[in-house]
C-alpha positions as CSV (number, residue, x, y, z in Angstrom):
1,M,32.8,-65.7,90.2
2,L,32.9,-62.0,90.2
3,R,30.5,-60.1,88.0
4,S,31.2,-56.8,86.5
5,V,28.9,-54.1,87.6
6,V,28.2,-51.1,85.3
7,F,27.1,-47.9,87.0
8,L,24.9,-45.8,84.7
9,P,24.8,-42.1,85.5
10,V,21.5,-40.8,86.7
11,I,20.5,-37.6,85.1
12,F,18.1,-35.4,87.0
13,I,16.1,-33.0,84.8
14,Q,14.5,-30.0,86.3
15,W,11.6,-28.7,84.2
16,S,11.7,-25.0,83.8
17,C,7.9,-24.9,84.0
18,A,5.3,-27.4,84.8
19,L,2.7,-28.4,82.3
20,P,-0.8,-27.2,83.3
21,T,-3.2,-29.9,84.5
22,K,-5.7,-28.7,81.9
23,W,-4.9,-26.6,78.9
24,K,-7.4,-23.8,78.5
25,P,-7.2,-22.1,75.1
26,D,-8.2,-18.5,74.6
27,P,-11.9,-18.2,73.7
28,I,-12.5,-18.1,69.9
29,N,-15.7,-17.0,68.2
30,N,-16.5,-19.6,65.6
31,R,-19.8,-17.9,64.7
32,P,-18.7,-14.3,63.8
33,I,-21.1,-11.6,62.6
34,I,-19.9,-8.5,60.8
35,G,-22.1,-5.4,60.4
36,I,-22.2,-3.6,57.1
37,L,-23.3,0.0,57.3
38,T,-25.9,0.8,54.7
39,Q,-25.5,4.0,52.6
40,E,-28.0,6.5,51.3
41,V,-29.1,6.1,47.7
42,N,-27.9,9.1,45.7
43,D,-28.0,7.7,42.2
44,H,-31.3,8.6,40.5
45,V,-31.3,5.2,38.8
46,M,-31.4,3.4,42.1
47,K,-33.9,5.7,43.9
48,P,-37.0,3.7,42.9
49,F,-35.7,0.7,44.7
50,G,-35.1,2.1,48.2
51,K,-33.6,4.8,50.4
52,T,-30.5,3.0,51.5
53,Y,-28.5,0.1,50.0
54,I,-25.6,-2.4,50.2
55,P,-24.2,-3.9,47.1
56,A,-24.4,-7.7,47.3
57,S,-20.7,-8.1,46.4
58,Y,-19.8,-6.7,49.9
59,V,-22.1,-9.2,51.6
60,K,-20.6,-12.1,49.5
61,Y,-17.1,-10.9,50.2
62,I,-17.6,-11.0,54.0
63,E,-19.5,-14.3,53.8
64,S,-16.6,-15.8,51.8
65,G,-14.3,-15.1,54.7
66,G,-16.4,-17.2,57.0
67,S,-18.7,-14.6,58.6
68,R,-22.4,-13.8,58.6
69,V,-23.6,-10.2,57.9
70,V,-26.0,-7.8,59.7
71,P,-27.1,-4.8,57.7
72,I,-27.0,-1.6,59.8
73,R,-29.8,0.9,59.0
74,L,-29.2,4.7,59.2
75,T,-32.5,5.6,61.0
76,Q,-32.0,4.0,64.4
77,S,-31.3,5.6,67.7
78,T,-27.9,5.8,69.4
79,A,-29.1,3.4,72.0
80,E,-30.0,0.9,69.3
81,Y,-26.6,1.3,67.7
82,E,-24.9,0.6,71.0
83,K,-26.9,-2.6,71.3
84,I,-25.9,-3.6,67.8
85,F,-22.3,-2.9,68.6
86,R,-22.5,-5.3,71.5
87,S,-23.9,-7.9,69.2
88,I,-21.5,-7.8,66.2
89,N,-17.9,-8.7,65.9
90,G,-16.7,-6.2,63.3
91,L,-17.8,-3.5,60.9
92,L,-17.4,-2.7,57.2
93,F,-17.7,0.7,55.7
94,I,-18.6,0.3,52.0
95,G,-17.7,2.4,48.9
96,G,-20.1,4.8,47.4
97,S,-20.8,8.6,47.1
98,S,-22.1,9.8,50.4
99,N,-20.9,13.1,52.0
100,L,-18.3,12.2,54.6
101,E,-19.3,15.0,57.0
102,T,-23.0,15.7,56.7
103,S,-24.6,12.4,55.6
104,N,-26.4,9.9,57.9
105,F,-23.8,7.4,56.7
106,A,-21.1,9.5,58.2
107,R,-23.1,10.3,61.3
108,V,-23.7,6.6,62.2
109,A,-20.2,5.7,61.3
110,R,-18.9,8.2,63.8
111,I,-21.0,6.6,66.5
112,F,-19.6,3.1,65.8
113,Y,-16.0,4.5,65.4
114,R,-16.2,6.0,68.9
115,L,-17.6,2.8,70.3
116,A,-14.8,0.8,68.6
117,L,-12.1,3.1,70.0
118,K,-13.4,2.8,73.5
119,A,-13.8,-1.0,73.2
120,N,-10.3,-1.5,71.8
121,D,-8.8,0.8,74.6
122,A,-10.4,-1.6,77.1
123,G,-9.0,-4.7,75.4
124,D,-12.2,-5.6,73.6
125,F,-10.8,-6.0,70.0
126,F,-13.3,-4.7,67.5
127,P,-12.1,-4.3,63.9
128,I,-13.3,-1.9,61.2
129,W,-12.6,-2.2,57.5
130,G,-13.1,0.7,55.0
131,T,-13.2,0.2,51.3
132,C,-12.8,3.2,48.9
133,L,-15.2,5.8,50.3
134,G,-15.1,3.7,53.5
135,M,-11.3,4.2,53.7
136,Q,-11.8,7.9,53.0
137,L,-14.3,8.0,55.9
138,L,-11.8,6.4,58.2
139,T,-9.3,9.2,57.5
140,V,-12.0,11.9,58.2
141,L,-12.9,10.1,61.5
142,V,-9.3,9.9,62.6
143,A,-8.1,13.3,61.4
144,G,-11.3,15.1,62.5
145,E,-11.4,16.9,59.2
146,N,-11.9,16.2,55.5
147,L,-8.4,16.0,53.8
148,L,-9.5,14.6,50.5
149,T,-8.3,16.0,47.2
150,K,-8.8,14.9,43.6
151,T,-7.0,11.7,42.9
152,P,-8.9,10.3,40.0
153,A,-8.4,6.6,39.2
154,E,-11.8,5.7,37.6
155,N,-12.3,2.3,36.2
156,M,-8.6,1.3,36.4
157,S,-6.9,-1.8,37.6
158,L,-3.4,-1.1,39.1
159,P,-0.5,-2.9,40.8
160,L,0.3,-1.6,44.3
161,N,3.4,0.4,45.1
162,L,4.1,-1.5,48.3
163,T,5.9,0.3,51.2
164,T,8.4,-1.4,53.5
165,E,5.7,-1.5,56.2
166,A,3.6,-3.8,53.9
167,F,6.0,-6.6,54.4
168,S,5.7,-6.6,58.2
169,S,2.0,-5.7,58.2
170,R,-0.9,-7.8,59.7
171,M,-2.9,-7.4,56.5
172,F,-0.4,-9.0,54.2
173,E,1.1,-11.5,56.6
174,G,-0.6,-14.5,55.0
175,F,0.6,-13.5,51.5
176,S,3.3,-15.6,49.9
177,S,6.4,-13.8,48.5
178,N,5.1,-14.8,45.0
179,L,1.7,-13.2,45.6
180,M,3.3,-10.0,47.1
181,N,5.4,-9.8,43.9
182,A,2.3,-10.2,41.8
183,L,0.5,-7.6,43.8
184,S,3.3,-5.1,43.1
185,Q,3.8,-6.0,39.4
186,E,0.3,-7.0,38.1
187,A,-2.9,-4.9,37.8
188,L,-4.7,-6.8,40.6
189,T,-6.6,-4.0,42.3
190,G,-9.8,-2.4,40.9
191,N,-10.0,1.4,41.4
192,F,-13.2,3.4,41.0
193,H,-12.7,6.7,42.8
194,H,-12.3,10.4,42.2
195,Y,-10.9,11.5,45.5
196,G,-8.4,10.3,48.0
197,V,-5.7,11.3,50.5
198,T,-2.4,12.2,49.0
199,V,0.8,10.8,50.6
200,E,2.0,14.3,51.2
201,T,-1.2,15.3,53.0
202,F,-1.2,12.1,55.0
203,K,2.4,12.6,56.2
204,D,1.7,16.3,57.1
205,N,-1.2,15.3,59.4
206,D,0.0,14.2,62.8
207,K,-3.2,12.4,63.6
208,L,-3.1,10.2,60.5
209,Q,0.6,9.7,60.7
210,S,0.5,8.4,64.3
211,F,-2.7,6.3,63.8
212,F,-2.1,4.5,60.5
213,S,0.8,2.9,58.6
214,I,0.8,3.3,54.9
215,L,1.1,-0.1,53.2
216,S,0.8,1.0,49.6
217,T,0.5,4.1,47.3
218,N,-0.6,4.7,43.8
219,K,-0.5,7.4,41.2
220,A,-3.7,9.0,40.1
221,E,-4.6,10.0,36.5
222,N,-3.7,13.6,37.4
223,G,-0.3,12.6,38.7
224,A,-1.1,12.9,42.4
225,T,0.3,10.1,44.6
226,F,-2.4,8.8,46.9
227,V,-2.5,6.4,49.9
228,S,-4.1,3.2,48.5
229,T,-3.7,0.8,51.5
230,M,-3.4,1.5,55.2
231,E,-3.7,-0.3,58.6
232,G,-3.9,0.9,62.2
233,K,-0.7,0.9,64.1
234,T,-2.4,-0.1,67.4
235,Y,-6.0,-0.4,66.5
236,P,-7.5,-3.2,64.2
237,F,-8.7,-0.6,61.6
238,Y,-7.9,-1.2,57.9
239,G,-8.5,0.8,54.7
240,V,-8.1,0.1,51.0
241,Q,-8.8,2.7,48.3
242,W,-9.4,-0.1,45.9
243,H,-12.1,-2.8,45.8
244,P,-11.1,-6.4,46.7
245,E,-14.7,-7.5,46.5
246,V,-15.1,-6.9,42.8
247,S,-12.6,-9.5,41.7
248,R,-14.8,-12.4,42.8
249,F,-18.3,-11.0,42.7
250,Q,-18.8,-8.2,40.1
251,W,-18.8,-8.9,36.3
252,D,-19.9,-5.8,34.4
253,P,-18.0,-6.1,31.1
254,K,-17.8,-2.3,30.8
255,L,-15.8,-2.1,34.0
256,T,-12.2,-3.2,34.5
257,F,-12.7,-5.7,37.3
258,P,-9.5,-7.7,37.7
259,H,-10.5,-11.4,37.5
260,S,-7.1,-13.1,37.2
261,P,-6.3,-16.0,39.5
262,D,-3.9,-13.8,41.5
263,A,-6.6,-11.1,41.8
264,V,-9.1,-13.6,43.1
265,R,-6.5,-15.0,45.5
266,V,-5.8,-11.5,46.9
267,A,-9.5,-10.9,47.5
268,S,-9.9,-14.3,49.2
269,L,-7.0,-13.8,51.5
270,L,-8.1,-10.3,52.6
271,A,-11.7,-11.5,53.3
272,E,-10.3,-14.4,55.4
273,F,-7.8,-12.0,57.1
274,F,-10.5,-9.6,58.2
275,V,-12.6,-12.4,59.7
276,N,-9.8,-14.5,61.2
277,E,-6.9,-12.2,62.1
278,V,-6.0,-12.5,65.8
279,Y,-7.0,-8.9,66.5
280,C,-10.2,-9.2,64.6
281,C,-13.5,-10.9,64.6
282,R,-12.8,-14.4,65.9
283,R,-11.3,-12.9,69.1
284,N,-14.3,-10.6,69.5
285,L,-16.9,-12.3,71.7
286,H,-19.9,-9.9,71.2
287,Y,-23.1,-11.7,70.7
288,F,-26.9,-11.3,70.4
289,S,-28.6,-11.9,73.7
290,Q,-31.4,-13.9,72.1
291,P,-31.1,-16.4,69.1
292,E,-34.4,-15.1,67.7
293,E,-33.0,-11.5,67.7
294,E,-29.9,-12.7,65.9
295,A,-31.9,-14.6,63.3
296,M,-34.1,-11.6,62.6
297,S,-31.0,-9.3,62.2
298,L,-29.1,-11.2,59.6
299,I,-29.0,-10.3,55.9
300,Y,-30.8,-13.6,55.1
301,N,-34.1,-11.8,55.8
302,Y,-33.6,-9.6,52.8
303,T,-33.5,-10.5,49.1
304,P,-31.1,-8.7,46.7
305,T,-32.5,-7.0,43.7
306,Y,-31.0,-7.9,40.3
307,T,-30.3,-4.6,38.6
308,G,-28.4,-5.8,35.5
309,N,-25.4,-3.7,34.7
310,F,-27.0,-0.3,34.7
311,T,-26.0,0.5,38.2
312,G,-22.5,-1.0,38.1
313,Y,-23.6,-3.8,40.4
314,E,-25.5,-6.9,39.3
315,Q,-27.2,-7.3,42.7
316,I,-28.1,-4.8,45.4
317,Y,-29.8,-5.1,48.8
318,F,-32.2,-2.1,49.2
319,F,-33.7,-1.0,52.5
């Protein structure tokens, strides 16, 4: 009896690339530390407490993103700052009222800015974030001159006038379309400033124009249109003229801190972005050489002072 034979076609598949024998992920820093530059005390109400300070809201803001904090004093040597730079994974310039050209705050910021430029040029990603005065400081450092003019928006919550660059930006990449709409329509950003960089001045300055992308603008009380959000085009440097930290951590009833769910969500996402973004702190592998030195450098060694509401902050770290 004959049996039928079925011939099945044999398919040879040639892999375009072989799987590695062992997958090796890029190193990720799961214990990031961000430095916060202290600032001189200029307010006479605060002078009895110390010479420099950091509002606790900035510390909580960074910690809420999943990082620890090291306060950076203004009285150390350049060699000590270089050592700190090699030990931290990012840097925050806070808001305040220091002179952006002659103060120790500006002097030390300039040291770290130059170190960050050099590191990033060598492929060592080191992020810097500037809030309010900190953003203004970034424009001075990049432009090499003070281009600030009066753009008063004191004690005002505003929606952002988002540019087209905002929708392709790194900063807002994690924002849903609904939240981006809310950010452009609802008063989610707390503004407490007298000066800023106008859009016209920004665009007329080749250094600023080539270094930063404008992500949002706003109109000041005097009618001037100022840059309210920006990010570096090739460097992981970010600036906001408004205060994301206040939405979650400051509660003075005399001040218009936006506390809506959307405002809180915006603050949360930006804190997480700064710590987690691929160009930012978790890809930066700087570290303290000794665990004991790390432990002694952290903000945990200091106790914030409760100042009530007479300073605009409930809690402040003084140094």
